[in-house]
Short mmCIF file of C-alpha atoms and ligand atoms in Angstrom, two decimals:
data_model
loop_
_atom_site.label_atom_id
_atom_site.label_comp_id
_atom_site.label_asym_id
_atom_site.label_seq_id
_atom_site.Cartn_x
_atom_site.Cartn_y
_atom_site.Cartn_z
CA MET A 1 95.75 94.30 113.13
CA LEU A 2 97.63 96.86 115.16
CA LYS A 3 101.33 96.81 115.88
CA LYS A 4 102.71 96.67 119.42
CA VAL A 5 104.93 99.72 119.82
CA SER A 6 107.72 99.51 122.40
CA PRO A 7 108.05 102.61 124.64
CA VAL A 8 111.37 103.56 123.04
CA ASP A 9 111.34 102.68 119.39
CA LEU A 10 114.92 103.12 118.26
CA THR A 11 115.15 102.81 114.53
CA ASP A 12 118.04 103.51 112.21
CA SER A 13 115.65 104.79 109.55
CA PHE A 14 113.52 107.90 109.15
CA GLU A 15 110.80 105.68 107.69
CA LYS A 16 108.18 104.43 110.12
CA VAL A 17 106.74 101.84 107.74
CA PRO A 18 108.30 99.42 105.22
CA VAL A 19 108.71 101.10 101.82
CA LYS A 20 109.53 99.48 98.50
CA ILE A 21 110.69 101.86 95.78
CA TYR A 22 110.46 100.93 92.09
CA PRO A 23 111.91 102.87 89.14
CA ASP A 24 108.42 103.54 87.74
CA LEU A 25 104.74 102.76 88.17
CA THR A 26 104.79 99.87 85.71
CA THR A 27 107.41 97.84 87.55
CA GLY A 28 105.78 98.67 90.88
CA SER A 29 102.33 97.66 89.64
CA ILE A 30 103.65 94.42 88.17
CA ALA A 31 105.27 93.51 91.47
CA VAL A 32 102.02 94.13 93.38
CA ALA A 33 100.02 92.15 90.78
CA ARG A 34 102.45 89.23 91.24
CA GLU A 35 101.91 89.36 95.01
CA ILE A 36 98.13 89.30 94.56
CA ALA A 37 98.32 86.44 92.02
CA ASP A 38 100.53 84.41 94.39
CA LEU A 39 98.09 85.00 97.26
CA ILE A 40 95.10 83.89 95.14
CA ARG A 41 96.93 80.75 94.01
CA GLU A 42 98.12 79.92 97.49
CA LYS A 43 94.52 80.20 98.77
CA GLN A 44 93.32 78.08 95.85
CA LYS A 45 95.70 75.29 96.81
CA ARG A 46 94.19 75.31 100.31
CA LYS A 47 90.66 75.52 98.87
CA LEU A 48 90.07 78.87 100.58
CA THR A 49 88.55 82.09 99.36
CA CYS A 50 90.83 85.04 98.91
CA VAL A 51 89.32 88.32 100.12
CA LEU A 52 90.71 91.38 98.39
CA GLY A 53 90.09 95.03 99.27
CA LEU A 54 90.28 97.12 96.12
CA ALA A 55 90.83 100.76 95.28
CA THR A 56 89.94 103.03 92.38
CA GLY A 57 91.53 106.17 90.91
CA SER A 58 94.40 106.36 88.46
CA THR A 59 96.86 104.63 90.78
CA PRO A 60 95.66 100.98 90.43
CA LYS A 61 94.88 101.06 86.68
CA THR A 62 98.16 99.41 85.63
CA LEU A 63 97.85 96.88 88.48
CA TYR A 64 94.40 95.83 87.18
CA ALA A 65 95.68 95.65 83.61
CA GLU A 66 98.47 93.33 84.79
CA LEU A 67 95.99 91.15 86.73
CA VAL A 68 93.88 90.87 83.58
CA ARG A 69 97.01 89.87 81.63
CA ILE A 70 97.92 87.24 84.23
CA HIS A 71 94.37 85.92 84.02
CA LYS A 72 94.45 85.69 80.24
CA GLU A 73 98.02 84.59 79.61
CA GLU A 74 98.84 82.65 82.76
CA LYS A 75 95.33 81.29 83.38
CA LEU A 76 94.97 82.77 86.86
CA SER A 77 91.40 82.11 87.96
CA PHE A 78 89.50 84.53 90.20
CA LYS A 79 86.77 81.99 91.06
CA ASN A 80 87.87 81.85 94.69
CA VAL A 81 88.16 85.67 95.00
CA VAL A 82 85.79 87.90 96.93
CA THR A 83 86.27 91.65 96.60
CA PHE A 84 85.29 94.69 98.66
CA ASN A 85 85.84 98.13 97.16
CA LEU A 86 86.81 101.00 99.36
CA ASP A 87 84.39 103.64 98.28
CA GLU A 88 81.87 105.18 95.93
CA TYR A 89 80.58 108.68 95.29
CA TYR A 90 77.12 109.48 96.64
CA PRO A 91 74.74 109.93 94.97
CA ILE A 92 75.80 108.45 91.63
CA ASP A 93 74.32 106.03 89.08
CA ASN A 94 76.25 102.78 88.96
CA ASP A 95 76.57 103.25 85.22
CA ALA A 96 77.73 106.87 85.30
CA LEU A 97 81.13 107.42 83.70
CA GLN A 98 82.64 108.51 87.02
CA SER A 99 81.08 105.75 89.15
CA TYR A 100 83.59 103.49 90.87
CA ASN A 101 81.16 100.59 90.16
CA ARG A 102 81.62 101.25 86.49
CA PHE A 103 85.38 101.82 86.87
CA MET A 104 85.84 98.40 88.45
CA ARG A 105 83.84 96.67 85.74
CA SER A 106 85.72 98.31 82.92
CA HIS A 107 89.20 97.96 84.41
CA LEU A 108 88.93 94.52 86.03
CA PHE A 109 85.71 92.64 86.60
CA ASP A 110 84.53 92.46 82.98
CA HIS A 111 87.81 90.84 81.97
CA ILE A 112 88.23 88.12 84.58
CA ASP A 113 86.25 85.06 85.71
CA ILE A 114 85.17 86.40 89.11
CA ASN A 115 81.72 85.35 90.28
CA PRO A 116 79.61 88.57 90.17
CA LYS A 117 78.09 87.55 93.50
CA ASN A 118 81.53 87.90 95.06
CA ILE A 119 81.86 91.57 94.09
CA ASN A 120 81.05 94.13 96.75
CA ILE A 121 81.09 97.88 96.10
CA PRO A 122 79.31 100.57 98.09
CA ASN A 123 76.13 101.51 96.24
CA GLY A 124 75.79 105.15 95.26
CA GLU A 125 72.22 104.61 94.08
CA ILE A 126 70.45 103.80 97.32
CA LYS A 127 68.08 106.14 99.14
CA LYS A 128 69.59 108.39 101.77
CA GLU A 129 67.55 106.79 104.54
CA ASP A 130 68.96 103.38 103.64
CA ILE A 131 72.64 104.41 103.80
CA LYS A 132 73.12 103.59 107.43
CA SER A 133 71.88 100.02 107.12
CA HIS A 134 73.80 99.64 103.84
CA CYS A 135 77.02 100.57 105.67
CA ILE A 136 76.30 98.22 108.57
CA GLN A 137 75.61 95.43 106.06
CA TYR A 138 78.87 96.22 104.25
CA GLU A 139 80.85 95.81 107.49
CA LYS A 140 78.96 92.58 108.21
CA ARG A 141 79.66 91.17 104.75
CA ILE A 142 83.40 91.82 105.22
CA ALA A 143 83.33 90.09 108.61
CA ASP A 144 81.27 87.16 107.22
CA ALA A 145 83.80 86.72 104.43
CA GLY A 146 86.47 86.22 107.10
CA GLY A 147 87.99 89.72 106.87
CA ILE A 148 90.10 91.23 104.13
CA ASP A 149 93.28 89.28 103.36
CA LEU A 150 94.93 92.02 101.35
CA GLN A 151 93.79 95.63 101.03
CA ILE A 152 95.09 97.74 98.13
CA LEU A 153 95.14 101.51 98.70
CA GLY A 154 95.93 104.66 96.75
CA ILE A 155 96.42 107.97 98.50
CA GLY A 156 94.90 111.41 98.01
CA ASN A 157 97.07 114.53 98.01
CA ASN A 158 95.72 115.39 101.48
CA GLY A 159 96.56 111.90 102.75
CA HIS A 160 93.09 110.42 102.39
CA ILE A 161 92.71 106.68 102.01
CA GLY A 162 89.45 105.45 100.52
CA PHE A 163 87.48 108.66 101.03
CA ASN A 164 88.56 109.01 104.65
CA GLU A 165 89.35 112.69 104.73
CA PRO A 166 91.73 114.29 107.28
CA GLY A 167 90.21 114.08 110.74
CA SER A 168 88.71 110.64 110.17
CA SER A 169 88.97 108.56 113.33
CA VAL A 170 91.22 105.54 113.45
CA HIS A 171 88.13 103.64 114.66
CA SER A 172 85.83 104.84 111.85
CA LYS A 173 83.67 102.32 110.01
CA THR A 174 81.94 102.27 106.62
CA ARG A 175 79.91 105.45 106.45
CA LEU A 176 78.76 108.46 104.46
CA ILE A 177 81.36 111.24 104.42
CA THR A 178 81.50 114.79 103.13
CA LEU A 179 84.32 115.22 100.59
CA ASP A 180 87.00 117.83 101.20
CA ASN A 181 87.01 120.65 98.74
CA SER A 182 90.61 119.73 97.83
CA THR A 183 89.44 116.19 96.99
CA ARG A 184 86.61 117.51 94.84
CA ILE A 185 89.05 119.77 92.98
CA ALA A 186 91.57 116.88 92.57
CA ASN A 187 88.85 114.59 91.16
CA ALA A 188 87.11 117.26 89.07
CA TYR A 189 88.94 116.16 85.94
CA GLU A 190 86.66 113.11 85.84
CA PHE A 191 83.58 115.32 85.64
CA ALA A 192 82.32 118.05 83.31
CA ASN A 193 83.09 120.68 85.95
CA ILE A 194 83.63 120.98 89.68
CA SER A 195 79.95 121.57 90.44
CA GLN A 196 79.21 118.10 89.05
CA VAL A 197 81.53 116.36 91.58
CA PRO A 198 79.35 114.83 94.27
CA ARG A 199 79.74 116.38 97.73
CA LEU A 200 79.38 113.06 99.50
CA ALA A 201 80.75 109.54 99.30
CA ILE A 202 80.36 106.20 101.01
CA THR A 203 83.69 104.90 102.24
CA MET A 204 85.06 102.05 104.30
CA GLY A 205 86.37 103.54 107.57
CA ILE A 206 89.97 103.69 108.70
CA GLY A 207 89.03 101.12 111.34
CA THR A 208 87.64 98.86 108.59
CA ILE A 209 90.88 99.20 106.58
CA MET A 210 93.03 98.62 109.68
CA LYS A 211 91.33 95.24 110.27
CA SER A 212 92.75 93.94 106.98
CA LYS A 213 95.36 91.26 107.46
CA LYS A 214 97.76 92.90 105.04
CA ILE A 215 97.79 96.36 103.39
CA ILE A 216 99.66 97.70 100.36
CA LEU A 217 99.47 101.44 99.64
CA MET A 218 100.65 102.45 96.17
CA ALA A 219 101.66 105.91 94.99
CA TRP A 220 103.14 107.14 91.74
CA GLY A 221 104.49 110.42 90.45
CA PRO A 222 105.98 113.63 91.89
CA GLY A 223 102.60 115.03 92.92
CA LYS A 224 102.37 112.41 95.68
CA ALA A 225 105.91 112.98 97.01
CA PRO A 226 105.00 115.49 99.79
CA VAL A 227 102.16 113.41 101.22
CA ILE A 228 104.20 110.22 100.96
CA LYS A 229 106.94 111.81 103.06
CA LYS A 230 104.40 112.99 105.65
CA SER A 231 102.75 109.58 105.82
CA ILE A 232 105.98 107.64 106.12
CA GLU A 233 108.33 109.84 108.12
CA GLU A 234 106.24 112.10 110.31
CA ASP A 235 104.34 111.12 113.45
CA HIS A 236 101.05 109.49 112.68
CA THR A 237 98.03 111.73 113.00
CA GLU A 238 94.38 111.64 112.00
CA GLN A 239 95.11 114.81 110.00
CA VAL A 240 97.01 112.62 107.53
CA PRO A 241 94.91 109.45 107.39
CA ALA A 242 97.53 107.39 105.50
CA SER A 243 100.02 108.02 108.33
CA LEU A 244 97.73 105.95 110.59
CA LEU A 245 98.90 102.90 108.66
CA GLN A 246 102.11 103.17 110.66
CA ILE A 247 100.30 101.41 113.50
CA HIS A 248 99.32 98.40 111.36
CA ASP A 249 101.53 95.35 111.74
CA ASP A 250 101.62 94.26 108.09
CA VAL A 251 101.66 97.24 105.79
CA LYS A 252 103.91 98.23 102.93
CA PHE A 253 104.14 101.40 100.83
CA VAL A 254 104.95 100.66 97.20
CA VAL A 255 106.07 103.83 95.40
CA ASP A 256 108.00 104.89 92.35
CA GLU A 257 111.15 107.00 92.53
CA ALA A 258 109.23 110.21 91.77
CA ALA A 259 106.84 109.65 94.71
CA ALA A 260 109.80 108.75 96.95
CA ALA A 261 111.72 111.90 96.05
CA GLU A 262 110.96 113.76 99.29
CA LEU A 263 112.00 110.84 101.57
CA THR A 264 115.11 111.62 103.60
CA ARG A 265 117.00 108.72 102.04
CA TYR A 266 116.66 110.50 98.68
CA LYS A 267 116.54 114.14 99.63
CA SER A 268 119.14 114.22 102.41
CA PRO A 269 120.80 110.79 102.42
CA TRP A 270 123.64 112.10 104.61
CA LEU A 271 121.16 112.26 107.49
CA THR A 272 120.51 108.52 107.28
CA GLY A 273 124.16 107.77 108.14
CA ASP A 274 124.62 105.85 104.96
CA CYS A 275 126.01 108.14 102.32
CA GLU A 276 128.85 108.01 99.81
CA TRP A 277 130.37 111.47 99.47
CA THR A 278 130.55 111.87 95.70
CA PRO A 279 131.16 115.46 94.50
CA LYS A 280 127.49 115.61 93.39
CA MET A 281 126.25 114.55 96.83
CA MET A 282 128.60 116.99 98.50
CA LYS A 283 127.29 119.83 96.38
CA LYS A 284 123.67 118.88 97.08
CA ALA A 285 124.24 118.68 100.86
CA VAL A 286 126.19 121.94 101.09
CA VAL A 287 123.81 123.90 98.88
CA ASN A 288 120.85 122.61 100.90
CA MET A 289 122.56 123.69 104.12
CA ALA A 290 123.44 127.14 102.76
CA LEU A 291 119.83 127.67 101.63
CA LYS A 292 118.46 126.50 104.92
CA LEU A 293 120.82 128.67 106.98
CA LYS A 294 120.46 131.55 104.49
CA LYS A 295 124.24 131.90 104.34
CA PRO A 296 126.61 132.14 101.34
CA VAL A 297 128.44 128.86 100.76
CA LEU A 298 131.82 130.48 101.46
CA SER A 299 130.66 131.59 104.92
CA LEU A 300 129.71 128.15 106.24
CA THR A 301 131.62 127.19 109.36
CA ASN A 302 132.70 123.93 111.01
CA SER A 303 129.88 124.35 113.53
CA ASP A 304 127.35 124.80 110.72
CA TYR A 305 128.48 121.45 109.26
CA ASN A 306 128.22 119.72 112.64
CA GLU A 307 124.87 121.20 113.51
CA TYR A 308 123.38 120.45 110.09
CA GLY A 309 124.29 116.74 110.38
CA LEU A 310 127.27 116.91 108.01
CA SER A 311 129.95 116.03 110.56
CA ASP A 312 130.83 112.92 108.50
CA LEU A 313 131.62 115.09 105.52
CA LEU A 314 133.70 117.37 107.70
CA VAL A 315 135.75 114.43 108.99
CA GLU A 316 136.21 113.01 105.51
CA LYS A 317 137.22 116.21 103.72
CA GLY A 318 139.13 118.15 106.32
CA ASP A 319 137.53 121.39 107.25
CA ALA A 320 134.66 123.65 106.25
CA TYR A 321 136.88 126.08 104.33
CA GLN A 322 138.11 123.33 101.96
CA ILE A 323 134.64 121.94 101.35
CA ASN A 324 133.14 125.42 100.85
CA LEU A 325 135.75 126.23 98.23
CA GLN A 326 135.30 122.95 96.40
CA VAL A 327 131.52 123.45 96.25
CA TYR A 328 131.91 127.08 95.29
CA TYR A 329 134.11 126.07 92.31
CA MET A 330 131.59 123.41 91.28
CA LEU A 331 128.81 126.00 91.31
CA ARG A 332 130.97 128.56 89.49
CA ASP A 333 131.87 126.03 86.80
CA SER A 334 128.22 125.17 86.25
CA ILE A 335 127.33 128.75 85.30
CA THR A 336 126.86 129.11 81.57
CA GLY A 337 125.54 131.66 79.13
C1 LIG B 1 90.21 109.09 95.15
C2 LIG B 1 89.80 107.72 95.76
C3 LIG B 1 90.93 107.08 96.52
C4 LIG B 1 92.17 107.20 95.68
C5 LIG B 1 92.60 108.63 95.64
C6 LIG B 1 93.79 108.89 94.76
O1 LIG B 1 89.57 110.14 95.73
N1 LIG B 1 88.66 107.76 96.58
O2 LIG B 1 90.60 105.73 96.80
O3 LIG B 1 93.20 106.46 96.29
O4 LIG B 1 91.54 109.49 95.28
O5 LIG B 1 93.46 108.99 93.42
P1 LIG B 1 94.48 108.75 92.25
O6 LIG B 1 94.86 107.31 92.29
O7 LIG B 1 93.71 109.08 91.00
O8 LIG B 1 95.63 109.64 92.48
#
């Protein structure tokens, strides 16, 4: 479902989507697993099926382990759950080590009580001439199931979601797609060598994902920090598919601190208007400014502070000369050896 955007969207945050930051991937994954378990139980009470959109890759592994734990230790049943996976390499045997079919069985489906008939994953084994109808059927099955209640996503380093590479249309549906070279390189570790990575994949479209009632995108680790910043803070564009989620009305990014590190609230918190000027923060802000302006710290002027968004600091500490000196001494005292 798409969000209604008012002509002037004044927000006090740099972030264009809700973001929840956890100290690490384990706490983040446990929180998402809890949300899924609550949704399944709530649907069970109302005797409804719960339709989940699922992802593969390293990102959701801990989430699936936690769901398996909840199933075993807290008796969560998956009998009312229907699943649709985002994507699959093409061509690939369902039993191949790198197949997403196999991934889902070994990380989740083999350990819970889901009805195998309720599992839907694009099929990497079908003949090329059957792909089109397979994709149409996939879309129809999602619609017949009542649409996806909650879609889980990871994110590729180039911003892809599912296998929707940069340039994918916001209206795209389930289809065959050519993988970006960067994606093949990123995923090569799963294969014997890069030449073994399939060049094609079947993926739900961005339009398919956008129809989900609720979406959670998860990202862990410093490698994802640049693309997380782009997706959350920059204008949405088909060149960064995950940024298109900004126009969904019920989406949340769940990230760990390392993946959040490039967000303005971490990197330049003084720009968010909500910053406590500890000496450490002052040093970080002033050094950043000096590097950006390519000026020595001792040459920074009052206007530099104002123009760089540090007028608050200027007001609090007096004038540029005083702040420059204080930061200069901090830097000098940190030199060792
Ligand atoms: C793969 C999958 C995506 C996944 C992404 C990130 O290419 N098709 O669904 O989100 O790459 O992978 P990882 O979670 O291993 O970082």
